[in-house]
Coordinates of C-alpha atoms and ligand atoms in Angstrom, one line a residue:
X1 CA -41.0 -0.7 -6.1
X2 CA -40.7 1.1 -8.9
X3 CA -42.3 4.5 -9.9
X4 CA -43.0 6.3 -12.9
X5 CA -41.1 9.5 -13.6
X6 CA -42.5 12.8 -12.7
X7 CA -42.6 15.1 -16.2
X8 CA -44.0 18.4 -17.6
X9 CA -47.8 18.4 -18.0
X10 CA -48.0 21.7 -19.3
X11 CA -46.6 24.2 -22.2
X12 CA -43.4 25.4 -21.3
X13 CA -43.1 29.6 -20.3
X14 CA -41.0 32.0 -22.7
X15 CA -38.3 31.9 -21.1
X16 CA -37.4 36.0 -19.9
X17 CA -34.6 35.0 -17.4
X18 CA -31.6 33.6 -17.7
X19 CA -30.5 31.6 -14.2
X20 CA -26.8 31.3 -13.7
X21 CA -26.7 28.1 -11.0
X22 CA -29.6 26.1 -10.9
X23 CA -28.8 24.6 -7.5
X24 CA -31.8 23.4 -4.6
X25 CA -32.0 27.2 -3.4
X26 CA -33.0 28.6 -7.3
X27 CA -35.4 25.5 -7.4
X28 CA -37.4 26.1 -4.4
X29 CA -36.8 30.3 -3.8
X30 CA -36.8 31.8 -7.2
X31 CA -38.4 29.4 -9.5
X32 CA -41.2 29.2 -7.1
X33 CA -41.9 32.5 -6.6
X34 CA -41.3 33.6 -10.2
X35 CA -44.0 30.6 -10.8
X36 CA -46.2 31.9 -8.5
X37 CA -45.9 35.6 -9.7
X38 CA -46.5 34.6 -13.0
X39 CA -50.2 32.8 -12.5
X40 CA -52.5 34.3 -14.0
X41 CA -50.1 37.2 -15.3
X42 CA -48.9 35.0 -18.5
X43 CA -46.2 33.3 -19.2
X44 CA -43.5 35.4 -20.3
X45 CA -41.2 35.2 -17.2
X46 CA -40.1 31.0 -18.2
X47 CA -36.1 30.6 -16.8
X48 CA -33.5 29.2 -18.5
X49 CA -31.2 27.9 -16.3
X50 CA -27.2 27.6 -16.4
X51 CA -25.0 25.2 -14.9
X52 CA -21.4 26.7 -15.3
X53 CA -20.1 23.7 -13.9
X54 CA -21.3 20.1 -13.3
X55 CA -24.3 18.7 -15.8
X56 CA -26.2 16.6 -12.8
X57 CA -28.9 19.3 -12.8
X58 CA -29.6 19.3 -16.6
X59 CA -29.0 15.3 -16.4
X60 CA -31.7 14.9 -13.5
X61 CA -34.3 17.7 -14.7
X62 CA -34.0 16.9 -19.0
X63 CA -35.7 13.9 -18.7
X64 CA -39.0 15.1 -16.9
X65 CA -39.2 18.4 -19.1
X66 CA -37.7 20.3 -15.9
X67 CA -40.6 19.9 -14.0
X68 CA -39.3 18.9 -10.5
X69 CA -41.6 19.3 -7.4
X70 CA -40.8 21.4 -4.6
X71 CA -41.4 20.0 -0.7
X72 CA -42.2 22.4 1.9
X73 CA -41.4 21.0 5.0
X74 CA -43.7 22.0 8.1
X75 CA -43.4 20.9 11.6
X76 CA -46.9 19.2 11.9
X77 CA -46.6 17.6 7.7
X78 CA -45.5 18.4 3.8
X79 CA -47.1 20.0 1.0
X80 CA -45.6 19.7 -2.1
X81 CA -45.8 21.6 -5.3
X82 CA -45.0 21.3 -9.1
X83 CA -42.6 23.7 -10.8
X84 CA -42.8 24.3 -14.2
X85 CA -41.0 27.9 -14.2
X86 CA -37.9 26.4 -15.6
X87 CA -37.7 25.6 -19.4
X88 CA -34.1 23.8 -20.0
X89 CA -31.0 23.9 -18.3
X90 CA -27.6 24.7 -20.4
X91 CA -24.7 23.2 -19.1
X92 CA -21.9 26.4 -20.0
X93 CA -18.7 24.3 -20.2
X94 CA -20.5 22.1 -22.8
X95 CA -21.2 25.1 -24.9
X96 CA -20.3 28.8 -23.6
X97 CA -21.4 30.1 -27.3
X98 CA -25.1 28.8 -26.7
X99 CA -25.4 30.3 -23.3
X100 CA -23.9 33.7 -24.3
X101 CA -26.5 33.4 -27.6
X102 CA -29.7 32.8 -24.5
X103 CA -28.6 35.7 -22.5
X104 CA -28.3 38.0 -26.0
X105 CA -31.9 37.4 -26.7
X106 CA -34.1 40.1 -26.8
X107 CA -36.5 38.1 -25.3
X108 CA -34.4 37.8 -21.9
X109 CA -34.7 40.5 -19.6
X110 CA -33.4 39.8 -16.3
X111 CA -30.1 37.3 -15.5
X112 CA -30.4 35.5 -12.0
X113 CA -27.7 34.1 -10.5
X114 CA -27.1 31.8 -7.2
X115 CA -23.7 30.8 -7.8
X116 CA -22.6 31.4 -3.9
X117 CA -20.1 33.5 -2.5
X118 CA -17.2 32.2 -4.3
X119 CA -18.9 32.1 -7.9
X120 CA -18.0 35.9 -7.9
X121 CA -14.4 35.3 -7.9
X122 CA -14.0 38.6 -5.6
X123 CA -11.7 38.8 -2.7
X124 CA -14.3 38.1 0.2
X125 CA -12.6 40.6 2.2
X126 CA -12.7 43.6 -0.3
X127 CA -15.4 42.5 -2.4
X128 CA -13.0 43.3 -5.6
X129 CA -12.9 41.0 -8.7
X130 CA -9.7 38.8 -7.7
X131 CA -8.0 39.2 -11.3
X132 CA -5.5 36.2 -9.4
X133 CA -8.2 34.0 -9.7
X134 CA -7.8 31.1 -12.3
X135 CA -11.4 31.9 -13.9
X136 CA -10.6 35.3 -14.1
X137 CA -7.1 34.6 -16.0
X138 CA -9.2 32.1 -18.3
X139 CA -12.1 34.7 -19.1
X140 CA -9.6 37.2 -19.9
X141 CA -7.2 35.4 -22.3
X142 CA -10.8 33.9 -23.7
X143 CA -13.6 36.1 -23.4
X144 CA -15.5 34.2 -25.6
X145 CA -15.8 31.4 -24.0
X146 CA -15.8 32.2 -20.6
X147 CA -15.8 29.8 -17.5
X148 CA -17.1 32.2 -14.5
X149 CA -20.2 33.7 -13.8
X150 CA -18.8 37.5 -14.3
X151 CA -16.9 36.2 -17.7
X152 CA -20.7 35.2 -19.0
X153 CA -22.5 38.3 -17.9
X154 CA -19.7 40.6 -19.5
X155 CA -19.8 38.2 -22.8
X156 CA -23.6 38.3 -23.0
X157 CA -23.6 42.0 -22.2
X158 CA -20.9 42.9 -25.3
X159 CA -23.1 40.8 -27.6
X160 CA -26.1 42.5 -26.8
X161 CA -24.2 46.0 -27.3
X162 CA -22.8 45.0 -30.3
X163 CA -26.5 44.0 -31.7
X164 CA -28.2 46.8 -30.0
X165 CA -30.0 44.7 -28.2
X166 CA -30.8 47.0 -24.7
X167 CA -28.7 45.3 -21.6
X168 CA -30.9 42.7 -19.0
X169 CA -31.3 43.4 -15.2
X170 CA -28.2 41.6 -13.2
X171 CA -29.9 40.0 -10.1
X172 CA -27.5 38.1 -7.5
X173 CA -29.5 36.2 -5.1
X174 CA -26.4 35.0 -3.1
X175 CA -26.1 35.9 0.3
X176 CA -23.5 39.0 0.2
X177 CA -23.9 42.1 1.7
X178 CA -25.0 44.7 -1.1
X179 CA -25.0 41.7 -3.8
X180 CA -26.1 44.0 -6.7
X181 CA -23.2 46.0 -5.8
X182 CA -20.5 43.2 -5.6
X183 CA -21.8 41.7 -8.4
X184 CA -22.0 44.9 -10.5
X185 CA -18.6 45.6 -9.1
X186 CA -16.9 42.1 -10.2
X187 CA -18.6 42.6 -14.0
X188 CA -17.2 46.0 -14.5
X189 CA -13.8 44.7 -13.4
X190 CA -13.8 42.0 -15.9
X191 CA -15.0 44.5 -18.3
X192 CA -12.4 47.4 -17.3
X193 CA -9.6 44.5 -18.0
X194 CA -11.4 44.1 -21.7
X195 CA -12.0 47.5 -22.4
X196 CA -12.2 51.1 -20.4
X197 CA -15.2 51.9 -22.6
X198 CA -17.0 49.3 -22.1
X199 CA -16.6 49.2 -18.7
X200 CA -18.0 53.0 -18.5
X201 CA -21.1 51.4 -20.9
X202 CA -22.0 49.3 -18.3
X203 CA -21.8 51.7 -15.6
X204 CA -24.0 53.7 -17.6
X205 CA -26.6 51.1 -18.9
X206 CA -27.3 47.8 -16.7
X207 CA -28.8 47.7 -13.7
X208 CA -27.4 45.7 -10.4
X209 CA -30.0 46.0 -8.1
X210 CA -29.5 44.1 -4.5
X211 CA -31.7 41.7 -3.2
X212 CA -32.1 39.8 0.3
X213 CA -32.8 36.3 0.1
X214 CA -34.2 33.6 2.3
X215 CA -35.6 30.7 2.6
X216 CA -33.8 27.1 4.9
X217 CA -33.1 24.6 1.5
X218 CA -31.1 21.3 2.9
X219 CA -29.6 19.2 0.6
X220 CA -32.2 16.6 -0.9
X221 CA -30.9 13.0 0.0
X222 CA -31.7 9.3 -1.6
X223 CA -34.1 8.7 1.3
X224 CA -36.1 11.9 0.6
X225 CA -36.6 11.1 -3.0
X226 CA -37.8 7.4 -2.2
X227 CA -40.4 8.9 0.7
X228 CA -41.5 11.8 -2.0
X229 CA -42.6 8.8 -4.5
X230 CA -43.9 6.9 -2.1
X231 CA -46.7 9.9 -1.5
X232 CA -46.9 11.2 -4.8
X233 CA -46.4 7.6 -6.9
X234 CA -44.0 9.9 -8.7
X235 CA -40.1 9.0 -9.1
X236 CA -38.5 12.6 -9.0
X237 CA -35.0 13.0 -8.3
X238 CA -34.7 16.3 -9.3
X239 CA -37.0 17.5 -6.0
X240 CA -35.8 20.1 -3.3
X241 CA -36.7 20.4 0.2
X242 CA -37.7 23.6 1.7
X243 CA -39.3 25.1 4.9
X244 CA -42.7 27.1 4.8
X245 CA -40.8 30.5 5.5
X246 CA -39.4 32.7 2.5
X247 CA -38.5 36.1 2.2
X248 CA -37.7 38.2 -0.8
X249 CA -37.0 42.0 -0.5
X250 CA -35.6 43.3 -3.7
X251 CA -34.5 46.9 -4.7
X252 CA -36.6 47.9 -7.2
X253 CA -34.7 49.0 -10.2
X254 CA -35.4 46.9 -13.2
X255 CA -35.2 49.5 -16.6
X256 CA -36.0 46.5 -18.7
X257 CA -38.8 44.8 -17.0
X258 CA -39.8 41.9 -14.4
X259 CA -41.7 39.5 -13.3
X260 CA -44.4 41.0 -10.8
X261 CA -42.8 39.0 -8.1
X262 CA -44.6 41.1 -5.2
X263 CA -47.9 39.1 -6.5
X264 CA -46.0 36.2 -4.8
X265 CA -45.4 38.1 -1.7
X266 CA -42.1 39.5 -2.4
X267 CA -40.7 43.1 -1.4
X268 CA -39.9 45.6 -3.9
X269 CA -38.4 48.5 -2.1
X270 CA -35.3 50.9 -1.8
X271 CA -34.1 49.9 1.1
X272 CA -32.7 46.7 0.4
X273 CA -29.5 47.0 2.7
X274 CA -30.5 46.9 6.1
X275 CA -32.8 43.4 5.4
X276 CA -29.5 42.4 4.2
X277 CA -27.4 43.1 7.1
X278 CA -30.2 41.9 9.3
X279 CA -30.1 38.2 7.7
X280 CA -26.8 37.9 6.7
X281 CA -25.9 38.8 10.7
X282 CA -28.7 37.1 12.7
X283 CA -29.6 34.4 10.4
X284 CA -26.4 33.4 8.1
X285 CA -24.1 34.5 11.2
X286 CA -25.8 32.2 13.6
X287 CA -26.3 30.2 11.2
X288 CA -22.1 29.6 10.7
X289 CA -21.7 29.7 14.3
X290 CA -23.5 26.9 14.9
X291 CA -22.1 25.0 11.8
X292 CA -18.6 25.1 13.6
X293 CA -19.4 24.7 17.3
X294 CA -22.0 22.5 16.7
X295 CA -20.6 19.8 14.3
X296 CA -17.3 19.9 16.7
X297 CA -19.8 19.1 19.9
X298 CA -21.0 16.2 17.6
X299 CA -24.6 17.9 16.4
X300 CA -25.4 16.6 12.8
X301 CA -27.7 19.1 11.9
X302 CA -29.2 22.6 12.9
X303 CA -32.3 21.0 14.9
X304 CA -30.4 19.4 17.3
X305 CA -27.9 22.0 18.0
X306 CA -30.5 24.3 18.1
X307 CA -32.5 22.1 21.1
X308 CA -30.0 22.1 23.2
X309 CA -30.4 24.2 25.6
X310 CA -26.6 25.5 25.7
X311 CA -26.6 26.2 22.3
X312 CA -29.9 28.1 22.3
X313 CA -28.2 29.9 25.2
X314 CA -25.6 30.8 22.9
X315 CA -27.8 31.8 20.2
X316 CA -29.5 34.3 22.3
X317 CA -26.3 35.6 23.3
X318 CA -25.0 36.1 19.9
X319 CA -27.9 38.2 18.8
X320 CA -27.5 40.4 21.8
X321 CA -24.0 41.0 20.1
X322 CA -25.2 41.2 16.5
X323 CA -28.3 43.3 17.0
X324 CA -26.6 46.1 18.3
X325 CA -24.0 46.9 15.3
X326 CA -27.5 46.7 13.0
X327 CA -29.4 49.6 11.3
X328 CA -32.5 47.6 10.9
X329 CA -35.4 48.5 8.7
X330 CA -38.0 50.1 10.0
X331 CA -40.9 48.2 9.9
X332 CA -38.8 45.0 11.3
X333 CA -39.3 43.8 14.5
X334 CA -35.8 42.5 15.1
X335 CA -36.5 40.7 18.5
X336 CA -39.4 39.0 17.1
X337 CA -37.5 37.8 13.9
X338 CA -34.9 36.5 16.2
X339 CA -37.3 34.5 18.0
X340 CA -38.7 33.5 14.7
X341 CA -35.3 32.3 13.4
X342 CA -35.2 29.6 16.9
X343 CA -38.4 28.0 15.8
X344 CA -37.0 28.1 12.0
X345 CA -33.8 26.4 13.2
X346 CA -36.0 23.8 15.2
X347 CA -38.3 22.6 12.5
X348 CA -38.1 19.0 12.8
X349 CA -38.7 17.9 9.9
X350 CA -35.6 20.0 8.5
X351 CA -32.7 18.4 8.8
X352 CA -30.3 20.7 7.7
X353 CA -26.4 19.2 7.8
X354 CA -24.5 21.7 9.9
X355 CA -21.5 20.6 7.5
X356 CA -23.4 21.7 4.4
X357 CA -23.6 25.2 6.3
X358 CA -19.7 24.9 7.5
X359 CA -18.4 24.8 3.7
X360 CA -16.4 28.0 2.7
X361 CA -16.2 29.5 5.6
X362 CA -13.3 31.5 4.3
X363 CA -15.9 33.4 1.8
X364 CA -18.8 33.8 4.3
X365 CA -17.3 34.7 7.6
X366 CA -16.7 38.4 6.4
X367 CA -20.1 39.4 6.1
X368 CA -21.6 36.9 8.8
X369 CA -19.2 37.0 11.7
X370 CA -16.4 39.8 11.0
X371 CA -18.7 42.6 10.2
X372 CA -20.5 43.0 13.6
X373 CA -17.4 42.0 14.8
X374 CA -15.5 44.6 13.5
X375 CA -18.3 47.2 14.4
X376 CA -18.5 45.9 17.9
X377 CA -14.5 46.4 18.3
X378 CA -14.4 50.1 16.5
X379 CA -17.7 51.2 19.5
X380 CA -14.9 49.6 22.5
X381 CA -17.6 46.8 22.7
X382 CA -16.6 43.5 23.6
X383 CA -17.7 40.2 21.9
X384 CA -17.0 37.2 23.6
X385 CA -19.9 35.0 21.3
X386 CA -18.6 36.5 18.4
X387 CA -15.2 35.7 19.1
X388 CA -15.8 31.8 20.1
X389 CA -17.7 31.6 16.7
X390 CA -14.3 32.4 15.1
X391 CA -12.5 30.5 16.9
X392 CA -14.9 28.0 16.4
X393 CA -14.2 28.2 12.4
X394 CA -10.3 28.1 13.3
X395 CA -10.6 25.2 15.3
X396 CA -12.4 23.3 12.5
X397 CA -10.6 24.3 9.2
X398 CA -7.9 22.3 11.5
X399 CA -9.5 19.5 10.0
X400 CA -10.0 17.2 13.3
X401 CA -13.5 17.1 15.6
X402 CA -13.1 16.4 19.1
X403 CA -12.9 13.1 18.9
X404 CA -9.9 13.1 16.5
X405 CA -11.4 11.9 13.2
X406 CA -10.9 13.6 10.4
X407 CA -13.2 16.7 9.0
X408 CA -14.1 17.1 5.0
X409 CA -13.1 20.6 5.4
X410 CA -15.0 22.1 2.0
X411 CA -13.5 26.0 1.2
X412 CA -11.9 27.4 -2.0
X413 CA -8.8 27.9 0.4
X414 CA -9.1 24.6 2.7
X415 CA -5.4 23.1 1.6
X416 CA -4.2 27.3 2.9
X417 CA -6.2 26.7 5.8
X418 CA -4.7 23.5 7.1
X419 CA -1.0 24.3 6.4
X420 CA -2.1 27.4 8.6
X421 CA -3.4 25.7 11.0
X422 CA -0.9 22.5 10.9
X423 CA 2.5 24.3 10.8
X424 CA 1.9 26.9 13.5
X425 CA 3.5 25.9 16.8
X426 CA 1.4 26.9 19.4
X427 CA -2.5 28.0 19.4
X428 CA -1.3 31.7 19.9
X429 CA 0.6 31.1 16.6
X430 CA -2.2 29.3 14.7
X431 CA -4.3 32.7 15.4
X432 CA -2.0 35.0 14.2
X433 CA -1.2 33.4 11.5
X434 CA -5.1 33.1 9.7
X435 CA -5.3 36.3 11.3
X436 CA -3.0 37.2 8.2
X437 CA -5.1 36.0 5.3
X438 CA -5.9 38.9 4.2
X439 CA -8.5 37.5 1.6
X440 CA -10.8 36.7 4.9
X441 CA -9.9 39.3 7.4
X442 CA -9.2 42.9 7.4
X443 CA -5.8 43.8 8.5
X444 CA -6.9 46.1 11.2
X445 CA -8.3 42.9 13.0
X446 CA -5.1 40.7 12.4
X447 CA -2.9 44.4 13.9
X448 CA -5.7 44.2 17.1
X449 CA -2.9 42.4 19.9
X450 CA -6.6 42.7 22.0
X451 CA -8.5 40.2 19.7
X452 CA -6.0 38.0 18.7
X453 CA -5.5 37.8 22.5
X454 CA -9.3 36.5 23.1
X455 CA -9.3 34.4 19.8
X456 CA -6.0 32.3 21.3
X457 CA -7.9 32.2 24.7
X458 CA -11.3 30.6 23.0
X459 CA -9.5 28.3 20.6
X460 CA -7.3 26.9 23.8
X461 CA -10.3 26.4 25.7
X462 CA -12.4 25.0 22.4
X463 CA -9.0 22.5 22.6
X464 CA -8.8 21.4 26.2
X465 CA -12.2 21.7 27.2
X466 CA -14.1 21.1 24.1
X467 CA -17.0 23.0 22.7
X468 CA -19.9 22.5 25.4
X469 CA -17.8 23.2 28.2
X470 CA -16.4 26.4 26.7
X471 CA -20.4 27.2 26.0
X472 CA -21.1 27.0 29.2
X473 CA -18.3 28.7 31.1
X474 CA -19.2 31.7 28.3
X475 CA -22.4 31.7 29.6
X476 CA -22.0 31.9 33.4
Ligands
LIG1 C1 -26.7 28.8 5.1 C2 -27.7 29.5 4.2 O1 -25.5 27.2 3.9 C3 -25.5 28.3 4.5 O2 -24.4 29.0 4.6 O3 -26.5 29.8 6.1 O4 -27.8 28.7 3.0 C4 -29.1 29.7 4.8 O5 -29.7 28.5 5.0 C5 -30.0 30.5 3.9 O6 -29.3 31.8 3.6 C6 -31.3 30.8 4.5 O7 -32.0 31.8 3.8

C-alpha cells in the first residue's frame, strides 16, 4: 500500500542556526528541543542544516519541506511528533560558497554541529587539530572552499570579520570531553595556519561553550518507516527514532544570543564538565564496552546484551570502576543515574545495533574507556572491567567474531587496525603494538609493562574462552 508523503504544514522559522551534520541525533535532540523552546517564543531560532558530506539527508527531507516526524520510543508504546525546526538542508560539497554565505548572515547567531568525533579532524588522543589530516591539507591550500567542519567555521567566521558582521556562538554537540574546548581548539588551529591574527581574533571574539548531550537515537531502518506510515497514513522516510529520555546541560555563554532552550527542559549552567565526564564514562563507556563484548558473544543490539544477566553483571562492575575516577556534579545522583542507564539500555522497543555503537572505536575509546582508565592506574587502582573492555575493542578491530566470520570493522583507522592486529605474532605482540598508536593511547599507557601485561592476559582469554566465559570468570 502506498502512502502519501508527509510535508510542512506550516510557515517555515527564520532560520538563526546553522547545523553542521544533520544526522538522526540533530533530528531528534536538537531540532526538537530548539522546536520545543521556540513555542510560543517566536520563530526566530529556524536551523539551517549542513551536510558536509553525503546529500541523502537534503534528498530525503527536500521533498516534504523538511518536516520529518520524530518517534519516541517507550517501553509500554510510541508517541510521535512533527518537526518543523529545520528550514533546508545545504549539501557543502555541492556548494561551499553558499554555506559559508548562510553562516555570514547576520541573521545566524549560533553554529551547531554533530559531526562525531572524527568530523574534528583532531588527534583523539591530544585533542589537537591533526594538520596530517587530508581535510586539513585541503582547507588549507583552499580556504575558500573548505571540506571539514573546522575549514567552514574558520571561512564563515573570516567573512563575517571582513563584513563586520559580529562572530556566532560555536556549539559542538558531539560527545567529547570539553567539546567547546576541542572544537574551539581545532578552529583556532586552522586559523593560526591562515593567519596569527586571526587566530588571536578568534580567541578574543567567539564563544565555544561546551555542552553534554544525550539522548539513545538508533539508526531508523526500512521496516520502521513502513510501521510509522502504517499509524500515521504518512510515508516519511526522513523519521528518526528516539527514547523518551534526553538531557541537555549547556554552559551558558552565548554573547550573541539563543534559543531559550531551558523552556524545553534544558540546563544552562557553568558547570558543564563534570555532566560531561559523567556520560561520556558511565553511559558512552559502557555503552562501547558492550558494543565490543557483546557483538563478539553474538548480541545484536544493546537490549539483549543488557538482559543478560552476565552482561548486566558486568555493567555493574564497570561503574564501580568508572564512578570512582569521577568529580560528579553536585546535584547528581550518580548511583541512581546508573540504575537509570540499565532500564535505558533495556527499553524494548529500542533496538539499538551494538555495531552502530562499535564504529570508530579508535576516536571514542580515549574519552570513554582510557580516561578512567588512566585515572584508575595513576591512584595504584586496579581495573580488571576496564581492561577487558579494551581488549574487547582489540579483539574486534581484528576483524573476526567468535565464530570466524568476518566483522565490518567501521573506524577512520580500521585498514591500521587490522595490519596491527594481523601481522603481530603472538597476542602479547598484537597488544603492544596498538598499544603504540599513539593517535588512540597515551604513551604512558603503551610504557605501563603492568597493563600491557593484563590487556595480553584478557585478549588470550577473550580468544580461547570466548567472551561469556571470560565475563564470568571476571566476575567470580
Ligand atoms: C553511542 C552514543 O553510538 C555511540 O557511540 O554511545 O551515540 C549514545 O547512544 C549517545 O551518546 C546517548 O546519548
Amino acid at each position: 500500500m502506498s502512502y502519501p508523503r508527509l510535508t510542512r504544514q506550516t510557515d517555515a522559522p527564520r532560520v538563526g542556526i546553522v547545523h553542521l551534520g544533520p544526522g538522526a541525533f540533530f533530528r531528534a535532540f536538537i531540532a526538537p528541543y530548539t522546536q520545543d523552546a521556540m513555542a510560543g517564543q517566536g520563530d526566530e531560532w529556524g536551523i539551517l542544516a549542513v551536510s558536509l558530506q553525503s546529500s541523502t539527508a537534503r534528498d530525503t527531507l527536500e521533498p516534504q519541506k523538511c518536516a520529518y516526524t520524530a518517534v519516541e520510543q517507550g517501553p509500554s508504546g510510541e508517541t510521535t511528533q512533527v518537526i518543523t525546526a529545520l528550514t533546508a538542508v545545504l549539501v557543502a560539497p555541492e556548494d561551499p560558497q553558499a554555506v559559508i554565505r548562510c553562516m555570514a548572515d547576520p541573521d545566524v547567531r549560533v553554529v551547531t554541529l554533530t559531526v562525531t568525533e572524527k568530523g574534528y579532524c583532531h588527534e583523539p588522543a591530544t585533542g589537537r587539530l591533526n594538520l596530517d589530516h587530508p581535510l586539513v591539507q585541503h582547507d588549507r591550500a583552499h580556504p575558500d572552499a573548505p571540506k571539514s567542519a573546522p575549514g567552514f567555521i574558520v571561512a564563515a567566521l573570516a567573512a563575517r570579520r571582513a563584513a563586520n558582521v559580529a562572530p556566532f556562538t560555536v556549539l559542538s554537540c558531539d560527545n567529547l570531553p570539553d567539546n567547546g574546548h576541542v572544537v574551539g581548539g581545532v578552529v583556532r588551529d586552522l586559523a593560526r595556519a591562515q593567519d596569527p591574527e586571526f587566530e588571536a581574533w578568534i580567541a578574543h571574539n567567539v564563544a565555544f561553550p561546551s555542552c553534554m548531550v544525550d539522548r539513545i537515537t538508533p539508526a531508523t531502518t526500512d521496516a520502521d518507516i513502513a510501521r510509522l506510515a502504517q499509524t500515521t497514513g504518512l510515508h516519511d522516510p526522513a523519521c528518526v527514532l528516539h527514547e523518551p529520555f534526553r538531557q541537555w546541560v549547556i554552559e551558558d555563554h552565548f554573547p550573541s544570543g539563543r534559543p531559550p532552550w531551558e523552556e524545553a527542559g534544558a540546563t544552562l549552567t557553568h558547570d558543564v564538565v563534570s555532566w560531561e565526564a559523567l556520560k561520556l564514562r558511565c553511559l558512552n563507556g559502557t555503552h562501547s564496552a558492550m558494543a565490543y563484548l557483546g557483538y563478539l558473544a553474538g548480541h545484536e543490539t544493546v537490549s539483549q546484551a543488557a538482559n543478560d544477566p552476565v552482561f548486566e553483571a558486568y555493567l555493574r562492575s564497570l561503574w564501580s570502576e568508572i564512578i570512582p575516577t569521577l568529580t560528579p556534579p553536585k546535584e547528581a545522583d550518580v548511583v541512581g543515574y546508573c540504575d537509570a542507564l540499565l532500564l535505558r539500555y533495556r527499553n524494548p522497543a529500542i533496538r539499538h545495533r551494538l555495531w552502530q555503537i562499535a564504529m570508530d572505536g579508535s576516536q571514542k575509546l580515549p574519552q570513554r574507556l582510557l580516561g578512567p582508565l588512566s585515572a584508575r592506574l595513576a591512584a595504584g587502582e586496579r581495573s580488571p572491567a576496564l581492561i577487558l573492555a579494551v581488549a574487547g575493542w582489540m579483539r574486534y578491530v581484528g576483524g573476526r567474531d567468535e565464530a570466524g566470520v568476518q566483522i565490518d570493522v567501521r573506524d577512520p583507522l580500521a585498514a591500521t587496525l587490522a595490519t596491527r592486529s594481523m601481522t603481530a605474532k603472538d597476542v602479547g605482540s598484537r597488544v603492544a603494538r596498538l598499544l603504540q598508536m599513539t593517535e588512540i593511547f597515551d604513551p604512558s599507557l603503551a610504557a605501563n609493562p603492568e597493563l600491557g601485561h593484563d590487556l595480553g592476559c584478557a585478549l588470550q582469554s577473550l580468544e580461547t574462552n570466548g567472551v561469556l566465559a571470560t565475563l564470568k570468570g571476571h566476575l567470580t
